[in-house]
């Protein structure tokens, strides 16, 4: 089974930036839609960004214009560039396939302070 390892999170001040990475074991087909999810304490896990194998992207309204999702299919790696971070962006960020998801990884913590 595919394993997912997220990294790049940390503590950042409001207005700052972070770049998250997600490394997947094995090869993920280019046709698989991948996404970044976040879960804040007391909230449901939310899909915040997704990307198709062809590079089409979609974003939750809460992050649109601030986050950019990208992928390197050759490296089986997914990225999330997060700019202009807000305290409400705080949460654990996970990567996964969109639809028929793999087992969740541990996620990476993003904390935005002000």
Coordinates of C-alpha atoms in Angstrom, one line a residue:
X1 CA 0.0 0.0 0.0
X2 CA 1.1 3.6 -0.7
X3 CA 2.5 5.4 2.3
X4 CA 2.5 9.2 2.6
X5 CA 4.9 11.3 4.5
X6 CA 4.2 15.0 4.9
X7 CA 6.8 17.5 5.9
X8 CA 7.5 21.2 5.9
X9 CA 5.2 22.4 8.6
X10 CA 6.1 24.6 11.5
X11 CA 5.4 27.8 13.4
X12 CA 5.0 30.9 11.4
X13 CA 3.8 34.4 12.0
X14 CA 0.7 35.7 10.3
X15 CA 1.5 36.8 6.8
X16 CA 4.4 34.4 6.5
X17 CA 4.9 31.5 4.2
X18 CA 5.5 27.8 4.3
X19 CA 6.0 25.1 1.7
X20 CA 4.8 21.7 2.5
X21 CA 5.9 18.5 0.8
X22 CA 4.3 15.1 0.6
X23 CA 6.4 12.1 -0.4
X24 CA 4.7 9.0 -1.5
X25 CA 6.2 5.6 -1.5
X26 CA 5.9 3.7 -4.7
X27 CA 4.6 5.2 -7.9
X28 CA 1.4 7.1 -8.1
X29 CA -0.2 7.3 -11.5
X30 CA -0.3 10.6 -13.1
X31 CA -4.0 10.3 -13.5
X32 CA -4.6 10.2 -9.8
X33 CA -6.0 13.4 -8.4
X34 CA -4.1 14.4 -5.3
X35 CA -5.0 16.9 -2.6
X36 CA -4.0 18.6 0.6
X37 CA -6.3 18.4 3.5
X38 CA -6.2 20.2 6.9
X39 CA -7.8 19.5 10.1
X40 CA -8.0 22.0 12.9
X41 CA -8.9 21.0 16.5
X42 CA -12.6 20.5 16.8
X43 CA -13.2 20.7 13.0
X44 CA -13.7 18.3 10.2
X45 CA -10.8 17.5 7.9
X46 CA -11.2 19.7 4.9
X47 CA -9.8 19.5 1.4
X48 CA -8.1 22.8 0.8
X49 CA -6.4 22.1 -2.6
X50 CA -6.4 19.5 -5.3
X51 CA -4.5 18.9 -8.5
X52 CA -5.1 16.5 -11.4
X53 CA -2.3 14.7 -13.2
X54 CA -2.7 17.3 -16.0
X55 CA -2.1 20.1 -13.6
X56 CA -5.7 21.4 -13.2
X57 CA -6.1 22.8 -9.7
X58 CA -8.9 23.6 -7.3
X59 CA -8.9 25.4 -4.0
X60 CA -11.2 26.0 -1.1
X61 CA -12.5 29.5 -0.9
X62 CA -10.6 30.0 2.3
X63 CA -7.2 29.5 0.7
X64 CA -7.8 30.6 -2.9
X65 CA -5.2 33.2 -4.0
X66 CA -2.9 32.3 -1.1
X67 CA -2.1 28.7 -1.6
X68 CA -0.6 26.9 -4.6
X69 CA -0.7 23.2 -5.0
X70 CA 1.8 21.5 -7.4
X71 CA 3.1 18.0 -8.1
X72 CA 6.2 16.4 -9.5
X73 CA 5.0 13.1 -10.9
X74 CA 8.5 11.9 -11.6
X75 CA 9.3 12.3 -7.9
X76 CA 6.0 11.1 -6.5
X77 CA 5.9 14.3 -4.6
X78 CA 3.1 16.8 -3.9
X79 CA 3.7 20.4 -2.7
X80 CA 1.7 23.1 -1.1
X81 CA 3.0 26.6 -1.2
X82 CA 1.3 28.6 1.5
X83 CA 1.6 32.4 1.5
X84 CA -0.1 35.2 3.5
X85 CA -0.8 32.7 6.2
X86 CA -3.6 33.5 8.7
X87 CA -4.2 32.1 12.2
X88 CA -7.2 30.2 10.8
X89 CA -4.8 28.2 8.6
X90 CA -3.5 26.5 11.7
X91 CA -4.0 22.7 11.7
X92 CA -2.5 19.4 10.7
X93 CA -2.0 19.2 7.0
X94 CA -2.3 15.9 5.2
X95 CA -1.8 14.8 1.6
X96 CA -3.8 12.1 0.0
X97 CA -5.6 10.9 -3.1
X98 CA -8.9 12.5 -3.7
X99 CA -11.5 9.7 -3.8
X100 CA -10.7 6.2 -2.6
X101 CA -7.9 7.6 -0.4
X102 CA -4.9 5.8 0.8
X103 CA -4.1 5.3 4.4
X104 CA -3.6 8.7 6.0
X105 CA -0.1 9.7 7.0
X106 CA 0.9 11.5 10.2
X107 CA 0.4 14.9 8.7
X108 CA 2.5 18.0 9.4
X109 CA 1.6 20.6 11.9
X110 CA 1.2 24.2 10.7
X111 CA 0.7 26.8 13.4
X112 CA 0.2 30.4 12.5
X113 CA 0.5 33.0 15.2
X114 CA -0.1 36.7 15.5

